[in-house]
Tab-separated table of C-alpha atoms in Angstrom:
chain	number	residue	atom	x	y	z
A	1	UNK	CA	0.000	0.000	0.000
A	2	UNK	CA	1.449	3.548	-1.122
A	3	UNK	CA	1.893	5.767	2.125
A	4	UNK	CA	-0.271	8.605	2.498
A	5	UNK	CA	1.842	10.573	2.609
A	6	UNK	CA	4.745	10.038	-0.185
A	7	UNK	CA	5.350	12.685	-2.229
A	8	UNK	CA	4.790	11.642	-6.305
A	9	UNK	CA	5.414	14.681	-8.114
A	10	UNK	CA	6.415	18.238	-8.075
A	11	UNK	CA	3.996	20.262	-8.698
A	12	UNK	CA	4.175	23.452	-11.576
A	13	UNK	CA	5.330	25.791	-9.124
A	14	UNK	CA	7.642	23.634	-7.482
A	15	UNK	CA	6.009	22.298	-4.525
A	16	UNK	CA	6.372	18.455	-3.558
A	17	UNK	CA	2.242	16.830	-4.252
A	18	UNK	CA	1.256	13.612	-2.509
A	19	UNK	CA	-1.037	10.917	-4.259
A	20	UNK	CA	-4.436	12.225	-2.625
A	21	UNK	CA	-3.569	16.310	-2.958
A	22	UNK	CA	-1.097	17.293	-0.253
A	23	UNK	CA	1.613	19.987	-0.632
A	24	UNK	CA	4.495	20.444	0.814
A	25	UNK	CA	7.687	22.960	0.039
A	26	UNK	CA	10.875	21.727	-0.844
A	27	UNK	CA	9.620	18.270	-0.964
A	28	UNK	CA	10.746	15.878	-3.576
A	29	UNK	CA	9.421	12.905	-5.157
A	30	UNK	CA	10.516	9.929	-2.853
A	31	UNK	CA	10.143	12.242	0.355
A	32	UNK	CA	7.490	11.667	2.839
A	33	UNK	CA	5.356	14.005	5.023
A	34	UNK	CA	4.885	12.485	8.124
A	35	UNK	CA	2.518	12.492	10.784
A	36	UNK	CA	3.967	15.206	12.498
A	37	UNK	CA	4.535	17.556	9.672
A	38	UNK	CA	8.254	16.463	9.204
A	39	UNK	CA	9.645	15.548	5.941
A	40	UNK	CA	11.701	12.623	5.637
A	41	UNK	CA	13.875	12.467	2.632
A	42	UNK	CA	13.822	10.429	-0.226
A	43	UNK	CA	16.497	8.991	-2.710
A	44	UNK	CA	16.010	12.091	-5.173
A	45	UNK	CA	15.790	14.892	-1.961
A	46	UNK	CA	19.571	16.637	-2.783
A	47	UNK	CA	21.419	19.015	-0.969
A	48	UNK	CA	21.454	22.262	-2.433
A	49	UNK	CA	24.650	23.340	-4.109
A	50	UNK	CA	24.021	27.488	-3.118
A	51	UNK	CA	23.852	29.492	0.090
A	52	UNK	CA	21.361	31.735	-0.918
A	53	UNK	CA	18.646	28.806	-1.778
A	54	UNK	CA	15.506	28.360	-0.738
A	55	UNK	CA	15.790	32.221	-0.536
A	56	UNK	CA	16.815	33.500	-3.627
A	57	UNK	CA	14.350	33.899	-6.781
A	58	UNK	CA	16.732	32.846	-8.683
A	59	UNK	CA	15.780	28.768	-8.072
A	60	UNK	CA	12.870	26.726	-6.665
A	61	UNK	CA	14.056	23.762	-7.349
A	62	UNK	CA	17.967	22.709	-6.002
A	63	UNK	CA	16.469	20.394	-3.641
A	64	UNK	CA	15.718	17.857	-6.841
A	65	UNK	CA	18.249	15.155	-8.106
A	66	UNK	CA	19.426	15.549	-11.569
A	67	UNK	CA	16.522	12.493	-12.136
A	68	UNK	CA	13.892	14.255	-10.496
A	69	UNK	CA	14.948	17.398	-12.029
A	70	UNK	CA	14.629	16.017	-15.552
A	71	UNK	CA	11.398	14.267	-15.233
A	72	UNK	CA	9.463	17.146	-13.522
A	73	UNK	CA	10.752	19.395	-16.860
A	74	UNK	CA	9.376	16.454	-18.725
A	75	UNK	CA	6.249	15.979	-17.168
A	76	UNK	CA	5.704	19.640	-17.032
A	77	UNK	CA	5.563	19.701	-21.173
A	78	UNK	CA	3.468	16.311	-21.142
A	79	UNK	CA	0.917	17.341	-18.862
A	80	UNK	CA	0.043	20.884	-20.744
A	81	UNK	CA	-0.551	18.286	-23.823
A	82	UNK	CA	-2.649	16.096	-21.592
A	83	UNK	CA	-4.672	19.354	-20.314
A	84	UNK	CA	-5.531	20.332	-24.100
A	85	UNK	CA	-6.859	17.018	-24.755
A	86	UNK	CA	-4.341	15.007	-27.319
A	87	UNK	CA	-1.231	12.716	-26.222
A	88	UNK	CA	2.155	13.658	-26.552
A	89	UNK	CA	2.767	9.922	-26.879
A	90	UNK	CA	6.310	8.809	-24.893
A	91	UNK	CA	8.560	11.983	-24.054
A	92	UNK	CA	11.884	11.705	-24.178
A	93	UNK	CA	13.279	12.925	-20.829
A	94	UNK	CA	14.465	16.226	-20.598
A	95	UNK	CA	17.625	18.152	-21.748
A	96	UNK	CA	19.213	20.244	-18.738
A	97	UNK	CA	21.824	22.966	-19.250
A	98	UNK	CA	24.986	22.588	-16.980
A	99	UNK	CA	25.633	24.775	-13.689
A	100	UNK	CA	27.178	27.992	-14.808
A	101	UNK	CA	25.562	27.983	-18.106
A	102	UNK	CA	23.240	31.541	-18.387
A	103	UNK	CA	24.843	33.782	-20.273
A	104	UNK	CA	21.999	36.249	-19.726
A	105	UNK	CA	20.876	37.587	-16.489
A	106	UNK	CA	18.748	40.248	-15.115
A	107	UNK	CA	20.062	41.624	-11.709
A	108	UNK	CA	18.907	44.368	-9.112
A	109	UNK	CA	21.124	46.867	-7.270
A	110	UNK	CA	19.780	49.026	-4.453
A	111	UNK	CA	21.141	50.788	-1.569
A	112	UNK	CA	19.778	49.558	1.852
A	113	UNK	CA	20.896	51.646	4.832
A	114	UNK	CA	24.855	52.399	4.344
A	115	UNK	CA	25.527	49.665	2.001
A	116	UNK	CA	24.247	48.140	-1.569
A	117	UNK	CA	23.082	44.811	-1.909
A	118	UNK	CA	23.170	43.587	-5.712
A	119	UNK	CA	21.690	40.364	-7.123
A	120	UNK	CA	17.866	38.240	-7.978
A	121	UNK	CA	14.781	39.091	-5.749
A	122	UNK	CA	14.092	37.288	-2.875
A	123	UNK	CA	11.086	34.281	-3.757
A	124	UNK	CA	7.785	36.253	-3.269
A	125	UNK	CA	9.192	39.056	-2.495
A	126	UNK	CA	10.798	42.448	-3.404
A	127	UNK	CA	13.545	42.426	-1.377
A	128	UNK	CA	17.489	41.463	-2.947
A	129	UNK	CA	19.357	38.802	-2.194
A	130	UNK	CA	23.099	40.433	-1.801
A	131	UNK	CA	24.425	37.722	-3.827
A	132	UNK	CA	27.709	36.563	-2.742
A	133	UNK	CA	27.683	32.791	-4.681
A	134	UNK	CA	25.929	31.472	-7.892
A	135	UNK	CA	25.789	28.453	-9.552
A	136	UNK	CA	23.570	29.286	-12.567
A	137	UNK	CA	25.086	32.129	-14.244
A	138	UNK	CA	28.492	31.768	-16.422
A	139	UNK	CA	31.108	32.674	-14.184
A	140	UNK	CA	32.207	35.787	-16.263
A	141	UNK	CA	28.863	37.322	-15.259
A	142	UNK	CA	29.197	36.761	-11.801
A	143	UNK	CA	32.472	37.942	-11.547
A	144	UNK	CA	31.375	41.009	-12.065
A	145	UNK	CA	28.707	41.234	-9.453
A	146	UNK	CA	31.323	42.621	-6.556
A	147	UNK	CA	32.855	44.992	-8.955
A	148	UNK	CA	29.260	46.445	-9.509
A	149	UNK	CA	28.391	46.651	-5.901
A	150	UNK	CA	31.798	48.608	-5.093
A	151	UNK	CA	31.075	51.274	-8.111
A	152	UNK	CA	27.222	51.684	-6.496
A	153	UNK	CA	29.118	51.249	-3.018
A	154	UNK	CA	31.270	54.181	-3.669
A	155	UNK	CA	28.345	56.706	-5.318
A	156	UNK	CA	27.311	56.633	-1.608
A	157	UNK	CA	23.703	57.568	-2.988
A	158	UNK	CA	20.884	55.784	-0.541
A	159	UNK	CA	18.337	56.334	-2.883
A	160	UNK	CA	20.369	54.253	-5.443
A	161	UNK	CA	17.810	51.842	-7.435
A	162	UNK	CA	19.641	49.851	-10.497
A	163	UNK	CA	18.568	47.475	-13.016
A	164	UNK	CA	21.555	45.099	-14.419
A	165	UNK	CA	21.710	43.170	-17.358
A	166	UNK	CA	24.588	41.281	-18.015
A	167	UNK	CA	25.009	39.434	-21.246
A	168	UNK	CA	27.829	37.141	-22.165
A	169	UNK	CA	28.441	37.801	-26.177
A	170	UNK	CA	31.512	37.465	-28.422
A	171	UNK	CA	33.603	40.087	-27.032
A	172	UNK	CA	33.337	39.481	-23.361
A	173	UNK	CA	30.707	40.761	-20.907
A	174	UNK	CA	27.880	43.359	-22.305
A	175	UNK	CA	26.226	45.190	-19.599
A	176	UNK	CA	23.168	47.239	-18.969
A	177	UNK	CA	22.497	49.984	-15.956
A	178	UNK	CA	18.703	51.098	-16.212
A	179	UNK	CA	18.662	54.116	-13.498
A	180	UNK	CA	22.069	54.390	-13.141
A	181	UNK	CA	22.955	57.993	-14.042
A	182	UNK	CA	26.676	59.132	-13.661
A	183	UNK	CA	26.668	63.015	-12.917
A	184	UNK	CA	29.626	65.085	-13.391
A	185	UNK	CA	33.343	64.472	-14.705
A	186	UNK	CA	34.639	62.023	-11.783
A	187	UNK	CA	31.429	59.713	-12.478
A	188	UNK	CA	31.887	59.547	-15.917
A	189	UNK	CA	35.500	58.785	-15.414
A	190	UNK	CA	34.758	56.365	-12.893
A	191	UNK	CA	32.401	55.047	-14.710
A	192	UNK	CA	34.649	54.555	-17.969
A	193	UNK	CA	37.561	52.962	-15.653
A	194	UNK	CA	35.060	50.661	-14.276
A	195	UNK	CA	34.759	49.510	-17.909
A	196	UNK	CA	38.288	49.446	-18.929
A	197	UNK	CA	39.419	47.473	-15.977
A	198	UNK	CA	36.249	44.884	-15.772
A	199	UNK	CA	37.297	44.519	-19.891
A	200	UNK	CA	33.623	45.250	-20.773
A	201	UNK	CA	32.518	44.686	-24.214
A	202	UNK	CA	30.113	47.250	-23.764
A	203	UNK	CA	28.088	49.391	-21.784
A	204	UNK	CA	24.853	51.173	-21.691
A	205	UNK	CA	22.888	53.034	-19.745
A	206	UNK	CA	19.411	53.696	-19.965
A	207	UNK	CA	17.447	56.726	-17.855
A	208	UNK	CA	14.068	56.776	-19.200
A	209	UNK	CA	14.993	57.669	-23.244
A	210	UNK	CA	16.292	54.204	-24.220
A	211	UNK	CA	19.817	52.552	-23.836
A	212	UNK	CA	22.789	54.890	-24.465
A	213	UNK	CA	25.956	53.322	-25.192
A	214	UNK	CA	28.711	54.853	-22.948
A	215	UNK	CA	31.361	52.223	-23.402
A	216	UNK	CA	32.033	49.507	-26.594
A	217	UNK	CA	35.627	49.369	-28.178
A	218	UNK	CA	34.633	47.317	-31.041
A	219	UNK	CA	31.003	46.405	-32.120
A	220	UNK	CA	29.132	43.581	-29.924
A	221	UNK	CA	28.334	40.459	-31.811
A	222	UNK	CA	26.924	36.940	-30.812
A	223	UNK	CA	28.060	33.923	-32.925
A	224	UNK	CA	25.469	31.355	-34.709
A	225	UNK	CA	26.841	28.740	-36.686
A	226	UNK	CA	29.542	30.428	-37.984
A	227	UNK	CA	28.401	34.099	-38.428
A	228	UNK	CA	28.649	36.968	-36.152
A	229	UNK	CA	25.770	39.027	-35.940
A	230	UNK	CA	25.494	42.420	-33.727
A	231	UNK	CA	23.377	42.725	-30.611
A	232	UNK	CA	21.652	45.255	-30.181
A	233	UNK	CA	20.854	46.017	-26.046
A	234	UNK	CA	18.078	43.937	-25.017
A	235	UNK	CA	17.782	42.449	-28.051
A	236	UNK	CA	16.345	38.224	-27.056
A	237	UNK	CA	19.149	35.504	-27.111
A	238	UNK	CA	18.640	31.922	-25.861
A	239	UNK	CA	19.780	31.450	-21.955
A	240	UNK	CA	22.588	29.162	-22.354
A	241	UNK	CA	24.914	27.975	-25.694
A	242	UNK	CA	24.107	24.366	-24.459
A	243	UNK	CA	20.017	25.079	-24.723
A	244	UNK	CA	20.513	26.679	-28.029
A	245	UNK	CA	22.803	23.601	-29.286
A	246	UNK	CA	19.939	21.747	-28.118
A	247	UNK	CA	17.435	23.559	-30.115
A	248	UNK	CA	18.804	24.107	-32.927
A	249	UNK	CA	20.028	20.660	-33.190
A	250	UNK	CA	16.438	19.253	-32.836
A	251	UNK	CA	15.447	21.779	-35.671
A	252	UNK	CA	18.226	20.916	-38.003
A	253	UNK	CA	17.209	16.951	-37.320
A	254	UNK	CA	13.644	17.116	-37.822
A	255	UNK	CA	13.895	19.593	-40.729
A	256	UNK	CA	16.637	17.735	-42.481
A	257	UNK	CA	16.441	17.560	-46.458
A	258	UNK	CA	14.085	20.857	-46.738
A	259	UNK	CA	14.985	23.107	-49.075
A	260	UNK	CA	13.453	26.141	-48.352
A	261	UNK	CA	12.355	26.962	-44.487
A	262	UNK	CA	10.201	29.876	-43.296
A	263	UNK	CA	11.432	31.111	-39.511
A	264	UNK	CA	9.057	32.786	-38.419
A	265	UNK	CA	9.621	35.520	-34.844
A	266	UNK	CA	13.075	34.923	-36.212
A	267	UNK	CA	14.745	37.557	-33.932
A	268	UNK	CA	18.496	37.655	-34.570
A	269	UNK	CA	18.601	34.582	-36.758
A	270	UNK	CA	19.539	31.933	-34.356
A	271	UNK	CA	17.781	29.163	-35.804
A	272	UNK	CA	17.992	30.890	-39.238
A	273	UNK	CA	21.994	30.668	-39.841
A	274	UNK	CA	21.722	27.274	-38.594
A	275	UNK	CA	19.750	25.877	-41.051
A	276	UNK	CA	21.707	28.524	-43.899
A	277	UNK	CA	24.288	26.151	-42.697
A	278	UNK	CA	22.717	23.024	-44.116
A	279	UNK	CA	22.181	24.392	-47.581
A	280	UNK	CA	18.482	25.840	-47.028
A	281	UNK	CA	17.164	28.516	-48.233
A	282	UNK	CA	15.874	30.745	-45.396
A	283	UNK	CA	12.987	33.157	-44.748
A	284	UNK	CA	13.681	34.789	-41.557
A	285	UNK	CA	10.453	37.440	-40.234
A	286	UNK	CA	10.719	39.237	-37.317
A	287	UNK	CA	8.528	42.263	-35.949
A	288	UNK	CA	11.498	44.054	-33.769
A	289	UNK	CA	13.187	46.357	-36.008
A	290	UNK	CA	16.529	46.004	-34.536
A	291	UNK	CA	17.010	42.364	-34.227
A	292	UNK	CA	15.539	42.203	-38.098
A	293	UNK	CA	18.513	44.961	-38.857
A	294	UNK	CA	21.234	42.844	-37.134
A	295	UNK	CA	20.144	39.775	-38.616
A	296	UNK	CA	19.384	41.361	-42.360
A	297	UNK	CA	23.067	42.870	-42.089
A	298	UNK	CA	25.149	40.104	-40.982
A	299	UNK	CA	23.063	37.556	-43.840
A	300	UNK	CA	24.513	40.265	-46.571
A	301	UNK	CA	28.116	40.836	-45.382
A	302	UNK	CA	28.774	36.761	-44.660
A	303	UNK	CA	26.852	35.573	-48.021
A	304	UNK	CA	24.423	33.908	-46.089
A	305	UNK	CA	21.397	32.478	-47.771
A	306	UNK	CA	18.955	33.776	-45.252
A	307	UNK	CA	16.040	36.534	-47.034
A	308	UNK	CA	14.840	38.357	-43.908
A	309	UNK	CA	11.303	40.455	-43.941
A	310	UNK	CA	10.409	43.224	-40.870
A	311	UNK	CA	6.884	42.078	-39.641
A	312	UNK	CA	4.594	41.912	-37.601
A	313	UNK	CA	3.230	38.232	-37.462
A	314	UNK	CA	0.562	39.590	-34.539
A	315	UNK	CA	-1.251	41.742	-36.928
A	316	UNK	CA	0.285	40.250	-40.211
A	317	UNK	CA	0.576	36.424	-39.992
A	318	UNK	CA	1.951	34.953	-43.242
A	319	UNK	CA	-1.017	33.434	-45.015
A	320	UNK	CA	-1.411	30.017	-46.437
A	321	UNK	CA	-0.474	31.024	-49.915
A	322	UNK	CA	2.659	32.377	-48.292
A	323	UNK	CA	3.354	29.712	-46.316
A	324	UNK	CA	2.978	27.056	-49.217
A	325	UNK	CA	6.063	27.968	-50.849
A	326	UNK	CA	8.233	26.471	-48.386
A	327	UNK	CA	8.500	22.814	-46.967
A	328	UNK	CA	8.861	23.738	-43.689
A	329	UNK	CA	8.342	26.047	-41.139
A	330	UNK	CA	10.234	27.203	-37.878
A	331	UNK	CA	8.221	29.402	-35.182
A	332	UNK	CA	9.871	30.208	-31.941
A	333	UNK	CA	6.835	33.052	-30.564
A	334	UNK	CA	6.662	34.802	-27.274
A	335	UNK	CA	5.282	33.265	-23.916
A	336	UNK	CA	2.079	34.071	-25.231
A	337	UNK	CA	2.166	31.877	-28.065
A	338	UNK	CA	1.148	32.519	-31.794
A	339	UNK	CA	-2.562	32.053	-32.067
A	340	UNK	CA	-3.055	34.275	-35.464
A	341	UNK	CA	0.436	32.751	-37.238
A	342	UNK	CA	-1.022	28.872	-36.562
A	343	UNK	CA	-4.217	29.709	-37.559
A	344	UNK	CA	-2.440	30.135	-41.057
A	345	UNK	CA	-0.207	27.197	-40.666
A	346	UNK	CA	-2.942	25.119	-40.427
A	347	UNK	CA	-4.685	26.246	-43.312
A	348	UNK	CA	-1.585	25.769	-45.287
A	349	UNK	CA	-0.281	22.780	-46.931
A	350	UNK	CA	3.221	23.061	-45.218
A	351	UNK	CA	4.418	19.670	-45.131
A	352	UNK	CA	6.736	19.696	-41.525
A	353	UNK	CA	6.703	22.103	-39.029
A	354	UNK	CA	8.775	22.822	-35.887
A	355	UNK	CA	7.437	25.129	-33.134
A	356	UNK	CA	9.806	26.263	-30.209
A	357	UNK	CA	8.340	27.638	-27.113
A	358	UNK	CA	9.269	28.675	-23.992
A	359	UNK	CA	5.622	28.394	-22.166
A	360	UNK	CA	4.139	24.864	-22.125
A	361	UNK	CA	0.696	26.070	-21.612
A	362	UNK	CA	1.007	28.413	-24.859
A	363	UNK	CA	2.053	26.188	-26.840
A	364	UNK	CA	0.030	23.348	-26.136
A	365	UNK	CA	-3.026	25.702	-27.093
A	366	UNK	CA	-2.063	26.002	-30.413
A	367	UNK	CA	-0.619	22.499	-30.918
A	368	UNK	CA	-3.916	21.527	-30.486
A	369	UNK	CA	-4.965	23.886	-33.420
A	370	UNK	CA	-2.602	22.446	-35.582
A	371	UNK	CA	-3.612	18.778	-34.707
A	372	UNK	CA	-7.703	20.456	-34.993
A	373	UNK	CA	-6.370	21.151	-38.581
A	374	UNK	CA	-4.695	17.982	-39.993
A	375	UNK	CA	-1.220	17.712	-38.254
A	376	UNK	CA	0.048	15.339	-36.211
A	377	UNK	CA	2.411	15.750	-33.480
A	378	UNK	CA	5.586	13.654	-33.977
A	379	UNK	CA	8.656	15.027	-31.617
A	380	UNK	CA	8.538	16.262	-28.456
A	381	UNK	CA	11.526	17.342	-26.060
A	382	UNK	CA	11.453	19.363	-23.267
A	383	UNK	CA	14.551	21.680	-22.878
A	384	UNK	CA	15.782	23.031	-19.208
A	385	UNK	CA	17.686	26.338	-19.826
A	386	UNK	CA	16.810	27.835	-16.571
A	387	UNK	CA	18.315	24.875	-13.840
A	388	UNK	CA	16.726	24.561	-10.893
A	389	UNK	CA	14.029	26.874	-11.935
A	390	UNK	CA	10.311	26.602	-12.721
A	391	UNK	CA	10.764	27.558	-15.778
A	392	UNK	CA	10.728	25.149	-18.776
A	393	UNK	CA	10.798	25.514	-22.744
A	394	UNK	CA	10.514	22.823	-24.991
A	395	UNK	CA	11.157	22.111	-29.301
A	396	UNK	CA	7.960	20.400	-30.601
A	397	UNK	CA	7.745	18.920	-34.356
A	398	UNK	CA	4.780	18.460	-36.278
A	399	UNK	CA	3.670	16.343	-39.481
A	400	UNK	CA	0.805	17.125	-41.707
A	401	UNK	CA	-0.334	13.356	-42.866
């Protein structure tokens, strides 16, 4: 007879869930809540590899084995199939980026009382973690969080309120301050020695009007398959290299043999150069103006066989008749998902398509539009970018029989 109370599954939000509805924090499957309350571990409960956890934002879920970890990204994909009503069949367990993989990461900086605390919010809450160890981001990012909080340290301003993003591109480290204004000559100066001796690839600060670049000895570029292709500030790139191998890869497999792909919310061409790669002939839209720009430019100076078209696939979906001209599609939309561009799709006569999406739920919305109109769903892998966090993505492929 299964105890009562045994935990079976984490739940979405990262809460241990017994058999008959029971939840219980930082519980993991194999753990049991016992009479009293108390938690006995299980064979998947782990130590936590950071200081800062259960605490920190950052992570909900460091108290999983790399087993449990996997299957609760799996079964987080497979059940948002399962809640629209069609089977995602058997899902390959999950792919998980390493420790020290993000090469993006959004930080906060305030002052608190004489000092400045710098890193993720607190779970819940809006209060920082002063982050003195991390075991997410790439270790060039986090290098630079004690620098930071001595250059806020020394502005000795307590009304000090930051926003840091740190991005890992070609060139080194590329960092954002949003409300970090540098007033007078021995700010700026500070400022641009902060840069010089941090080796920054860039830096920009943004006070209300948009980012300003204050710092960037050569031009910033990010690498896909070969071609370098400028990023502009807060411009999207995939978390980790290892979750865009992962991606991409899946893409490339699934897609293999097509001629002539459509990428559709293309940004800066990540999945777009990697199928140029193969040989294909590539359609790459995108509705931000800037990441279309960067992408457009680096196709034409590297001979790249990638055609790329500014718009808005919200208000402007490609139609069927559009769509028919290629063998296959790529879409990789926001969280919210791309109800108006599969409504198309599935009118078309598009032979294979692959849709990429970081929001289960989304997605599995308008996978079930595309099965509703003909296709049939024949890969499925979840993807873990984010370790130890709630949040999961996932590559799907589709077949019109």
């Amino acid at each position: 007879m299964t105890h009562s109370g045994l935990i079976v599954r984490v739940a979405a939000k990262g809460d241990g869930a017994t058999a008959d509805g029971r939840y219980m924090a930082l519980a993991a499957p194999g753990d049991t809540i016992e009479a009293d309350g108390s938690l006995t571990f299980g064979p998947d409960h782990a130590d936590p590899v950071c200081r800062h956890f259960p605490v920190c934002g950052s992570c909900q879920l460091q108290h999983l084995s790399d087993r449990a970890l996997q299957a609760y990204v799996t079964e987080r994909v497979a059940g948002a199939a399962l809640g629209q009503g069609f089977d995602p069949g058997e899902v390959p367990l999950a792919h998980i980026s390493p420790p020290g993989a993000r090469r993006r990461v959004s930080l906060h900086a305030q002052a608190v009382g004489m000092r400045v605390v710098i890193g993720f919010r607190e779970q819940g809450s809006h209060k920082i973690i002063d982050l003195r160890q991390c075991e997410v981001m790439a270790p060039a990012l986090f290098a630079l969080v004690a620098p930071l909080r001595d250059l806020f340290s020394a502005r000795a301003d307590r009304k000090l309120s930051v926003e840091v993003d740190m991005t890992l591109v070609d060139q080194g480290v590329a960092l954002s301050l949003t409300g970090y204004e540098a007033k007078g000559l021995a700010a700026t100066e500070a400022l641009l020695d902060f840069a010089r001796d941090n080796a920054l690839a860039r830096l920009t600060l943004d006070n209300g009007l948009g980012p300003e670049t204050t710092w960037e000895p050569e031009p910033v570029t990010i690498t896909f398959h070969g071609t370098p292709v400028g990023l502009p500030p807060g411009a999207f790139l995939q978390a980790t290299v290892d979750g865009e191998a992962a991606l991409t890869g899946l893409a490339r497999e699934w897609l293999a043999g097509a001629k002539a792909v459509a990428d559709l919310f293309s940004g800066l061409g990540t999945f777009a150069f990697a199928f140029a790669e193969t040989g294909a002939k590539v359609l790459a839209v995108e509705g931000a103006r800037d990441a279309h720009l960067a992408c457009q430019s680096a196709a034409r100076m590297r001979g790249r066989a990638v055609h790329c078209l500014h718009r808005d696939l919200f208000r402007n979906p490609l139609r069927p008749e559009e769509l028919d001209r290629f063998g296959a599609v790529l879409l990789d939309p926001p969280r919210a998902g791309a109800r108006e561009q599969i409504e198309q799709i599935a009118a078309s006569k598009v032979g294979r398509v692959v849709y990429v999406s970081c929001n289960p739920a989304s997605w599995a919305r308008d996978a079930a539009h595309l099965i509703a109109g003909g296709y049939r769903l024949a890969g499925l892998r979840a993807i873990g970018q984010f370790r130890w966090s709630t949040h999961v993505e996932l590559a799907s492929f589709f077949v019109r029989d």
